[in-house]
Amino acid sequence: MPNQQPSLDLMFQALADPARRSMVERLSRGPASVSELARPLDMSLPAVMQHLAMLEAGGIVTSEKIGRVRTCQIRSEALSLAEQWINQRRTQWEQRLDRLGAFLAAEEEETK
């Protein structure tokens, strides 16, 4: 897992911004051009391009330029990496809480 840390760090950094999450949300419905992604955002096209560059660096989005149109799409396998990491943390905490619950139940039984 240590080899995956930098990409996971970049992924979470990319997802930290609401505008980038908005772009990911839109891309989850299918590929879109940069101008289509920029339309609902209150920012310049160069700013949108910077946000997309961050999403690409995080491995979340890929883009392809055909003629004058750059089309972006989501890399679902990249989001699966984040999901796996989160699920591993959730499982660990659930196990810890289960052990705490068992310990507290045993303590309660001893005091009766």
GROMACS .gro file of N, CA, C and O in nm:
model
  448
    1MET      N    1   0.080  -0.120   0.000
    1MET     CA    2   0.000   0.000   0.000
    1MET      C    3   0.085   0.127   0.000
    1MET      O    4   0.039   0.228  -0.051
    2PRO      N    5   0.208   0.130   0.054
    2PRO     CA    6   0.286   0.253   0.052
    2PRO      C    7   0.309   0.307  -0.089
    2PRO      O    8   0.319   0.427  -0.107
    3ASN      N    9   0.318   0.222  -0.189
    3ASN     CA   10   0.338   0.269  -0.326
    3ASN      C   11   0.218   0.347  -0.378
    3ASN      O   12   0.231   0.427  -0.469
    4GLN      N   13   0.101   0.326  -0.320
    4GLN     CA   14  -0.020   0.392  -0.367
    4GLN      C   15  -0.045   0.524  -0.296
    4GLN      O   16  -0.129   0.601  -0.338
    5GLN      N   17   0.027   0.553  -0.187
    5GLN     CA   18   0.002   0.673  -0.108
    5GLN      C   19   0.007   0.803  -0.188
    5GLN      O   20  -0.083   0.882  -0.177
    6PRO      N   21   0.112   0.829  -0.268
    6PRO     CA   22   0.115   0.957  -0.337
    6PRO      C   23  -0.006   0.978  -0.429
    6PRO      O   24  -0.064   1.085  -0.430
    7SER      N   25  -0.048   0.876  -0.502
    7SER     CA   26  -0.163   0.894  -0.590
    7SER      C   27  -0.290   0.912  -0.508
    7SER      O   28  -0.377   0.989  -0.546
    8LEU      N   29  -0.300   0.845  -0.395
    8LEU     CA   30  -0.415   0.862  -0.308
    8LEU      C   31  -0.415   1.003  -0.249
    8LEU      O   32  -0.520   1.067  -0.240
    9ASP      N   33  -0.298   1.052  -0.211
    9ASP     CA   34  -0.287   1.190  -0.160
    9ASP      C   35  -0.332   1.290  -0.265
    9ASP      O   36  -0.409   1.382  -0.235
   10LEU      N   37  -0.284   1.273  -0.387
   10LEU     CA   38  -0.323   1.364  -0.496
   10LEU      C   39  -0.472   1.355  -0.525
   10LEU      O   40  -0.537   1.455  -0.555
   11MET      N   41  -0.526   1.235  -0.515
   11MET     CA   42  -0.668   1.217  -0.541
   11MET      C   43  -0.752   1.293  -0.438
   11MET      O   44  -0.845   1.365  -0.474
   12PHE      N   45  -0.719   1.276  -0.311
   12PHE     CA   46  -0.795   1.346  -0.208
   12PHE      C   47  -0.774   1.498  -0.217
   12PHE      O   48  -0.867   1.575  -0.193
   13GLN      N   49  -0.654   1.539  -0.254
   13GLN     CA   50  -0.629   1.682  -0.273
   13GLN      C   51  -0.715   1.735  -0.389
   13GLN      O   52  -0.773   1.842  -0.379
   14ALA      N   53  -0.724   1.658  -0.496
   14ALA     CA   54  -0.806   1.699  -0.610
   14ALA      C   55  -0.953   1.707  -0.572
   14ALA      O   56  -1.025   1.796  -0.618
   15LEU      N   57  -0.999   1.617  -0.488
   15LEU     CA   58  -1.140   1.615  -0.449
   15LEU      C   59  -1.173   1.714  -0.338
   15LEU      O   60  -1.290   1.731  -0.302
   16ALA      N   61  -1.072   1.783  -0.286
   16ALA     CA   62  -1.093   1.877  -0.176
   16ALA      C   63  -1.165   2.004  -0.219
   16ALA      O   64  -1.219   2.075  -0.135
   17ASP      N   65  -1.167   2.034  -0.346
   17ASP     CA   66  -1.226   2.159  -0.393
   17ASP      C   67  -1.369   2.136  -0.443
   17ASP      O   68  -1.393   2.044  -0.520
   18PRO      N   69  -1.464   2.222  -0.403
   18PRO     CA   70  -1.603   2.204  -0.446
   18PRO      C   71  -1.623   2.213  -0.598
   18PRO      O   72  -1.707   2.141  -0.653
   19ALA      N   73  -1.549   2.299  -0.665
   19ALA     CA   74  -1.561   2.310  -0.811
   19ALA      C   75  -1.516   2.180  -0.878
   19ALA      O   76  -1.581   2.132  -0.971
   20ARG      N   77  -1.408   2.121  -0.828
   20ARG     CA   78  -1.360   1.996  -0.886
   20ARG      C   79  -1.458   1.882  -0.857
   20ARG      O   80  -1.484   1.797  -0.942
   21ARG      N   81  -1.516   1.882  -0.736
   21ARG     CA   82  -1.616   1.779  -0.706
   21ARG      C   83  -1.738   1.795  -0.796
   21ARG      O   84  -1.798   1.696  -0.839
   22SER      N   85  -1.773   1.918  -0.827
   22SER     CA   86  -1.883   1.944  -0.918
   22SER      C   87  -1.852   1.887  -1.057
   22SER      O   88  -1.939   1.828  -1.122
   23MET      N   89  -1.729   1.904  -1.101
   23MET     CA   90  -1.689   1.849  -1.231
   23MET      C   91  -1.694   1.697  -1.229
   23MET      O   92  -1.742   1.634  -1.324
   24VAL      N   93  -1.648   1.637  -1.121
   24VAL     CA   94  -1.652   1.491  -1.108
   24VAL      C   95  -1.797   1.443  -1.108
   24VAL      O   96  -1.830   1.343  -1.173
   25GLU      N   97  -1.882   1.515  -1.038
   25GLU     CA   98  -2.025   1.480  -1.035
   25GLU      C   99  -2.082   1.481  -1.177
   25GLU      O  100  -2.152   1.389  -1.217
   26ARG      N  101  -2.051   1.584  -1.253
   26ARG     CA  102  -2.101   1.593  -1.391
   26ARG      C  103  -2.044   1.479  -1.475
   26ARG      O  104  -2.114   1.416  -1.553
   27LEU      N  105  -1.914   1.452  -1.460
   27LEU     CA  106  -1.850   1.347  -1.539
   27LEU      C  107  -1.898   1.207  -1.501
   27LEU      O  108  -1.886   1.113  -1.580
   28SER      N  109  -1.954   1.192  -1.383
   28SER     CA  110  -2.007   1.061  -1.343
   28SER      C  111  -2.127   1.022  -1.430
   28SER      O  112  -2.163   0.906  -1.437
   29ARG      N  113  -2.187   1.120  -1.497
   29ARG     CA  114  -2.299   1.092  -1.588
   29ARG      C  115  -2.252   1.065  -1.730
   29ARG      O  116  -2.333   1.029  -1.815
   30GLY      N  117  -2.123   1.084  -1.758
   30GLY     CA  118  -2.070   1.059  -1.892
   30GLY      C  119  -1.969   1.164  -1.932
   30GLY      O  120  -1.955   1.267  -1.865
   31PRO      N  121  -1.896   1.140  -2.041
   31PRO     CA  122  -1.794   1.235  -2.087
   31PRO      C  123  -1.855   1.373  -2.116
   31PRO      O  124  -1.974   1.384  -2.149
   32ALA      N  125  -1.771   1.476  -2.103
   32ALA     CA  126  -1.816   1.613  -2.129
   32ALA      C  127  -1.698   1.695  -2.179
   32ALA      O  128  -1.583   1.670  -2.144
   33SER      N  129  -1.729   1.796  -2.260
   33SER     CA  130  -1.626   1.888  -2.307
   33SER      C  131  -1.591   1.985  -2.195
   33SER      O  132  -1.667   2.003  -2.099
   34VAL      N  133  -1.475   2.048  -2.207
   34VAL     CA  134  -1.431   2.145  -2.107
   34VAL      C  135  -1.532   2.259  -2.097
   34VAL      O  136  -1.567   2.302  -1.987
   35SER      N  137  -1.580   2.306  -2.211
   35SER     CA  138  -1.677   2.416  -2.207
   35SER      C  139  -1.806   2.374  -2.138
   35SER      O  140  -1.867   2.453  -2.066
   36GLU      N  141  -1.847   2.250  -2.155
   36GLU     CA  142  -1.966   2.200  -2.086
   36GLU      C  143  -1.943   2.192  -1.935
   36GLU      O  144  -2.032   2.226  -1.857
   37LEU      N  145  -1.823   2.152  -1.895
   37LEU     CA  146  -1.792   2.147  -1.753
   37LEU      C  147  -1.783   2.287  -1.693
   37LEU      O  148  -1.817   2.309  -1.577
   38ALA      N  149  -1.737   2.383  -1.774
   38ALA     CA  150  -1.720   2.521  -1.726
   38ALA      C  151  -1.852   2.595  -1.714
   38ALA      O  152  -1.865   2.687  -1.633
   39ARG      N  153  -1.950   2.558  -1.794
   39ARG     CA  154  -2.076   2.632  -1.802
   39ARG      C  155  -2.139   2.664  -1.666
   39ARG      O  156  -2.173   2.779  -1.640
   40PRO      N  157  -2.159   2.567  -1.577
   40PRO     CA  158  -2.227   2.601  -1.450
   40PRO      C  159  -2.136   2.669  -1.347
   40PRO      O  160  -2.183   2.714  -1.243
   41LEU      N  161  -2.006   2.676  -1.374
   41LEU     CA  162  -1.912   2.732  -1.278
   41LEU      C  163  -1.890   2.881  -1.302
   41LEU      O  164  -1.885   2.926  -1.416
   42ASP      N  165  -1.876   2.955  -1.196
   42ASP     CA  166  -1.852   3.098  -1.206
   42ASP      C  167  -1.702   3.125  -1.204
   42ASP      O  168  -1.647   3.177  -1.107
   43MET      N  169  -1.636   3.085  -1.314
   43MET     CA  170  -1.491   3.107  -1.325
   43MET      C  171  -1.452   3.108  -1.472
   43MET      O  172  -1.528   3.063  -1.558
   44SER      N  173  -1.332   3.156  -1.497
   44SER     CA  174  -1.283   3.164  -1.635
   44SER      C  175  -1.247   3.025  -1.687
   44SER      O  176  -1.223   2.932  -1.610
   45LEU      N  177  -1.239   3.016  -1.817
   45LEU     CA  178  -1.200   2.889  -1.880
   45LEU      C  179  -1.059   2.847  -1.839
   45LEU      O  180  -1.037   2.729  -1.810
   46PRO      N  181  -0.961   2.941  -1.832
   46PRO     CA  182  -0.828   2.899  -1.783
   46PRO      C  183  -0.832   2.844  -1.640
   46PRO      O  184  -0.760   2.749  -1.608
   47ALA      N  185  -0.918   2.899  -1.555
   47ALA     CA  186  -0.930   2.847  -1.418
   47ALA      C  187  -0.988   2.706  -1.420
   47ALA      O  188  -0.943   2.617  -1.345
   48VAL      N  189  -1.086   2.683  -1.507
   48VAL     CA  190  -1.144   2.549  -1.521
   48VAL      C  191  -1.037   2.451  -1.567
   48VAL      O  192  -1.028   2.339  -1.516
   49MET      N  193  -0.954   2.495  -1.661
   49MET     CA  194  -0.845   2.409  -1.711
   49MET      C  195  -0.748   2.373  -1.599
   49MET      O  196  -0.698   2.261  -1.592
   50GLN      N  197  -0.719   2.468  -1.509
   50GLN     CA  198  -0.631   2.439  -1.396
   50GLN      C  199  -0.693   2.335  -1.304
   50GLN      O  200  -0.625   2.244  -1.255
   51HIS      N  201  -0.823   2.349  -1.280
   51HIS     CA  202  -0.892   2.250  -1.196
   51HIS      C  203  -0.890   2.112  -1.262
   51HIS      O  204  -0.867   2.011  -1.195
   52LEU      N  205  -0.911   2.109  -1.393
   52LEU     CA  206  -0.907   1.981  -1.464
   52LEU      C  207  -0.767   1.920  -1.460
   52LEU      O  208  -0.752   1.799  -1.448
   53ALA      N  209  -0.665   2.005  -1.467
   53ALA     CA  210  -0.528   1.955  -1.458
   53ALA      C  211  -0.504   1.888  -1.322
   53ALA      O  212  -0.437   1.785  -1.313
   54MET      N  213  -0.562   1.945  -1.217
   54MET     CA  214  -0.549   1.887  -1.084
   54MET      C  215  -0.622   1.752  -1.077
   54MET      O  216  -0.572   1.656  -1.019
   55LEU      N  217  -0.739   1.745  -1.138
   55LEU     CA  218  -0.813   1.618  -1.141
   55LEU      C  219  -0.737   1.512  -1.222
   55LEU      O  220  -0.737   1.395  -1.186
   56GLU      N  221  -0.671   1.554  -1.328
   56GLU     CA  222  -0.590   1.460  -1.407
   56GLU      C  223  -0.468   1.417  -1.329
   56GLU      O  224  -0.432   1.298  -1.331
   57ALA      N  225  -0.404   1.509  -1.258
   57ALA     CA  226  -0.286   1.474  -1.177
   57ALA      C  227  -0.324   1.375  -1.067
   57ALA      O  228  -0.245   1.288  -1.031
   58GLY      N  229  -0.445   1.388  -1.015
   58GLY     CA  230  -0.494   1.296  -0.913
   58GLY      C  231  -0.540   1.163  -0.970
   58GLY      O  232  -0.578   1.074  -0.896
   59GLY      N  233  -0.539   1.151  -1.104
   59GLY     CA  234  -0.577   1.026  -1.168
   59GLY      C  235  -0.726   1.003  -1.175
   59GLY      O  236  -0.772   0.894  -1.208
   60ILE      N  237  -0.805   1.107  -1.148
   60ILE     CA  238  -0.950   1.092  -1.144
   60ILE      C  239  -1.012   1.109  -1.282
   60ILE      O  240  -1.112   1.046  -1.314
   61VAL      N  241  -0.951   1.196  -1.362
   61VAL     CA  242  -1.007   1.233  -1.492
   61VAL      C  243  -0.902   1.214  -1.601
   61VAL      O  244  -0.783   1.234  -1.577
   62THR      N  245  -0.946   1.175  -1.719
   62THR     CA  246  -0.860   1.176  -1.838
   62THR      C  247  -0.926   1.268  -1.940
   62THR      O  248  -1.047   1.290  -1.936
   63SER      N  249  -0.843   1.320  -2.027
   63SER     CA  250  -0.899   1.406  -2.132
   63SER      C  251  -0.832   1.373  -2.264
   63SER      O  252  -0.721   1.322  -2.269
   64GLU      N  253  -0.905   1.406  -2.371
   64GLU     CA  254  -0.855   1.380  -2.505
   64GLU      C  255  -0.898   1.498  -2.591
   64GLU      O  256  -1.013   1.543  -2.586
   65LYS      N  257  -0.803   1.547  -2.669
   65LYS     CA  258  -0.834   1.660  -2.756
   65LYS      C  259  -0.851   1.609  -2.898
   65LYS      O  260  -0.761   1.547  -2.955
   66ILE      N  261  -0.967   1.637  -2.955
   66ILE     CA  262  -0.995   1.602  -3.094
   66ILE      C  263  -1.033   1.733  -3.163
   66ILE      O  264  -1.137   1.792  -3.131
   67GLY      N  265  -0.948   1.775  -3.253
   67GLY     CA  266  -0.970   1.905  -3.317
   67GLY      C  267  -0.955   2.016  -3.214
   67GLY      O  268  -0.854   2.025  -3.147
   68ARG      N  269  -1.058   2.095  -3.201
   68ARG     CA  270  -1.054   2.206  -3.104
   68ARG      C  271  -1.128   2.174  -2.976
   68ARG      O  272  -1.137   2.258  -2.886
   69VAL      N  273  -1.180   2.054  -2.964
   69VAL     CA  274  -1.261   2.018  -2.847
   69VAL      C  275  -1.185   1.920  -2.759
   69VAL      O  276  -1.140   1.815  -2.804
   70ARG      N  277  -1.172   1.956  -2.632
   70ARG     CA  278  -1.113   1.866  -2.532
   70ARG      C  279  -1.227   1.803  -2.454
   70ARG      O  280  -1.307   1.871  -2.392
   71THR      N  281  -1.232   1.669  -2.459
   71THR     CA  282  -1.337   1.594  -2.390
   71THR      C  283  -1.276   1.523  -2.271
   71THR      O  284  -1.170   1.461  -2.281
   72CYS      N  285  -1.345   1.531  -2.158
   72CYS     CA  286  -1.298   1.469  -2.034
   72CYS      C  287  -1.390   1.354  -1.996
   72CYS      O  288  -1.509   1.356  -2.027
   73GLN      N  289  -1.332   1.257  -1.928
   73GLN     CA  290  -1.413   1.149  -1.872
   73GLN      C  291  -1.351   1.102  -1.742
   73GLN      O  292  -1.232   1.120  -1.718
   74ILE      N  293  -1.434   1.044  -1.661
   74ILE     CA  294  -1.392   1.001  -1.528
   74ILE      C  295  -1.324   0.865  -1.539
   74ILE      O  296  -1.357   0.785  -1.625
   75ARG      N  297  -1.227   0.842  -1.452
   75ARG     CA  298  -1.161   0.710  -1.442
   75ARG      C  299  -1.218   0.642  -1.318
   75ARG      O  300  -1.173   0.667  -1.207
   76SER      N  301  -1.318   0.559  -1.338
   76SER     CA  302  -1.387   0.498  -1.224
   76SER      C  303  -1.295   0.411  -1.139
   76SER      O  304  -1.313   0.401  -1.019
   77GLU      N  305  -1.194   0.351  -1.202
   77GLU     CA  306  -1.102   0.267  -1.124
   77GLU      C  307  -1.022   0.351  -1.024
   77GLU      O  308  -0.984   0.302  -0.918
   78ALA      N  309  -0.999   0.477  -1.055
   78ALA     CA  310  -0.927   0.564  -0.962
   78ALA      C  311  -1.013   0.590  -0.839
   78ALA      O  312  -0.963   0.587  -0.726
   79LEU      N  313  -1.141   0.614  -0.859
   79LEU     CA  314  -1.229   0.637  -0.745
   79LEU      C  315  -1.245   0.509  -0.663
   79LEU      O  316  -1.268   0.516  -0.542
   80SER      N  317  -1.230   0.395  -0.725
   80SER     CA  318  -1.237   0.269  -0.652
   80SER      C  319  -1.123   0.260  -0.551
   80SER      O  320  -1.140   0.204  -0.442
   81LEU      N  321  -1.007   0.314  -0.585
   81LEU     CA  322  -0.893   0.314  -0.493
   81LEU      C  323  -0.928   0.393  -0.367
   81LEU      O  324  -0.903   0.347  -0.255
   82ALA      N  325  -0.988   0.510  -0.385
   82ALA     CA  326  -1.029   0.591  -0.270
   82ALA      C  327  -1.136   0.519  -0.189
   82ALA      O  328  -1.134   0.518  -0.065
   83GLU      N  329  -1.229   0.457  -0.258
   83GLU     CA  330  -1.336   0.383  -0.191
   83GLU      C  331  -1.279   0.268  -0.108
   83GLU      O  332  -1.321   0.246   0.006
   84GLN      N  333  -1.182   0.196  -0.163
   84GLN     CA  334  -1.120   0.086  -0.089
   84GLN      C  335  -1.051   0.138   0.036
   84GLN      O  336  -1.063   0.078   0.144
   85TRP      N  337  -0.980   0.250   0.023
   85TRP     CA  338  -0.909   0.307   0.138
   85TRP      C  339  -1.008   0.346   0.246
   85TRP      O  340  -0.989   0.316   0.364
   86ILE      N  341  -1.117   0.413   0.208
   86ILE     CA  342  -1.219   0.454   0.304
   86ILE      C  343  -1.285   0.333   0.368
   86ILE      O  344  -1.306   0.329   0.490
   87ASN      N  345  -1.317   0.232   0.289
   87ASN     CA  346  -1.381   0.111   0.342
   87ASN      C  347  -1.291   0.038   0.440
   87ASN      O  348  -1.339  -0.018   0.539
   88GLN      N  349  -1.160   0.037   0.414
   88GLN     CA  350  -1.067  -0.027   0.508
   88GLN      C  351  -1.068   0.047   0.642
   88GLN      O  352  -1.067  -0.017   0.748
   89ARG      N  353  -1.071   0.181   0.640
   89ARG     CA  354  -1.078   0.258   0.764
   89ARG      C  355  -1.209   0.231   0.836
   89ARG      O  356  -1.213   0.216   0.958
   90ARG      N  357  -1.320   0.224   0.760
   90ARG     CA  358  -1.451   0.200   0.819
   90ARG      C  359  -1.452   0.063   0.887
   90ARG      O  360  -1.500   0.049   1.001
   91THR      N  361  -1.398  -0.038   0.821
   91THR     CA  362  -1.394  -0.173   0.877
   91THR      C  363  -1.314  -0.174   1.006
   91THR      O  364  -1.355  -0.236   1.106
   92GLN      N  365  -1.199  -0.108   1.006
   92GLN     CA  366  -1.117  -0.102   1.127
   92GLN      C  367  -1.194  -0.039   1.244
   92GLN      O  368  -1.192  -0.090   1.356
   93TRP      N  369  -1.262   0.072   1.217
   93TRP     CA  370  -1.336   0.139   1.324
   93TRP      C  371  -1.455   0.057   1.371
   93TRP      O  372  -1.486   0.054   1.491
   94GLU      N  373  -1.521  -0.010   1.279
   94GLU     CA  374  -1.633  -0.096   1.319
   94GLU      C  375  -1.584  -0.208   1.409
   94GLU      O  376  -1.649  -0.241   1.509
   95GLN      N  377  -1.469  -0.267   1.376
   95GLN     CA  378  -1.414  -0.374   1.459
   95GLN      C  379  -1.376  -0.321   1.597
   95GLN      O  380  -1.401  -0.386   1.698
   96ARG      N  381  -1.318  -0.202   1.600
   96ARG     CA  382  -1.281  -0.143   1.729
   96ARG      C  383  -1.404  -0.113   1.813
   96ARG      O  384  -1.405  -0.138   1.935
   97LEU      N  385  -1.507  -0.060   1.752
   97LEU     CA  386  -1.630  -0.032   1.825
   97LEU      C  387  -1.698  -0.160   1.872
   97LEU      O  388  -1.754  -0.163   1.983
   98ASP      N  389  -1.692  -0.265   1.790
   98ASP     CA  390  -1.747  -0.394   1.832
   98ASP      C  391  -1.672  -0.447   1.955
   98ASP      O  392  -1.735  -0.495   2.049
   99ARG      N  393  -1.539  -0.437   1.954
   99ARG     CA  394  -1.460  -0.483   2.069
   99ARG      C  395  -1.491  -0.398   2.192
   99ARG      O  396  -1.502  -0.451   2.304
  100LEU      N  397  -1.508  -0.267   2.173
  100LEU     CA  398  -1.542  -0.179   2.284
  100LEU      C  399  -1.679  -0.217   2.340
  100LEU      O  400  -1.698  -0.224   2.462
  101GLY      N  401  -1.775  -0.244   2.251
  101GLY     CA  402  -1.908  -0.285   2.295
  101GLY      C  403  -1.903  -0.414   2.375
  101GLY      O  404  -1.969  -0.425   2.479
  102ALA      N  405  -1.825  -0.510   2.328
  102ALA     CA  406  -1.812  -0.637   2.400
  102ALA      C  407  -1.746  -0.616   2.536
  102ALA      O  408  -1.787  -0.674   2.636
  103PHE      N  409  -1.644  -0.530   2.540
  103PHE     CA  410  -1.575  -0.501   2.666
  103PHE      C  411  -1.671  -0.436   2.765
  103PHE      O  412  -1.677  -0.475   2.882
  104LEU      N  413  -1.747  -0.338   2.720
  104LEU     CA  414  -1.841  -0.268   2.808
  104LEU      C  415  -1.951  -0.362   2.856
  104LEU      O  416  -1.993  -0.356   2.973
  105ALA      N  417  -1.997  -0.451   2.769
  105ALA     CA  418  -2.099  -0.548   2.809
  105ALA      C  419  -2.043  -0.643   2.915
  105ALA      O  420  -2.112  -0.676   3.013
  106ALA      N  421  -1.918  -0.685   2.898
  106ALA     CA  422  -1.855  -0.773   2.996
  106ALA      C  423  -1.836  -0.701   3.129
  106ALA      O  424  -1.858  -0.759   3.236
  107GLU      N  425  -1.797  -0.576   3.125
  107GLU     CA  426  -1.780  -0.496   3.247
  107GLU      C  427  -1.913  -0.482   3.320
  107GLU      O  428  -1.919  -0.490   3.442
  108GLU      N  429  -2.018  -0.460   3.245
  108GLU     CA  430  -2.151  -0.444   3.304
  108GLU      C  431  -2.195  -0.574   3.371
  108GLU      O  432  -2.255  -0.572   3.479
  109GLU      N  433  -2.165  -0.687   3.306
  109GLU     CA  434  -2.199  -0.817   3.365
  109GLU      C  435  -2.123  -0.841   3.494
  109GLU      O  436  -2.177  -0.897   3.590
  110GLU      N  437  -1.995  -0.798   3.499
  110GLU     CA  438  -1.913  -0.820   3.618
  110GLU      C  439  -1.964  -0.737   3.735
  110GLU      O  440  -1.951  -0.778   3.850
  111THR      N  441  -2.017  -0.619   3.708
  111THR     CA  442  -2.062  -0.532   3.816
  111THR      C  443  -2.200  -0.574   3.871
  111THR      O  444  -2.240  -0.526   3.974
  112LYS      N  445  -2.268  -0.663   3.803
  112LYS     CA  446  -2.400  -0.709   3.851
  112LYS      C  447  -2.389  -0.814   3.954
  112LYS      O  448  -2.325  -0.886   3.994
   0.00000   0.00000   0.00000
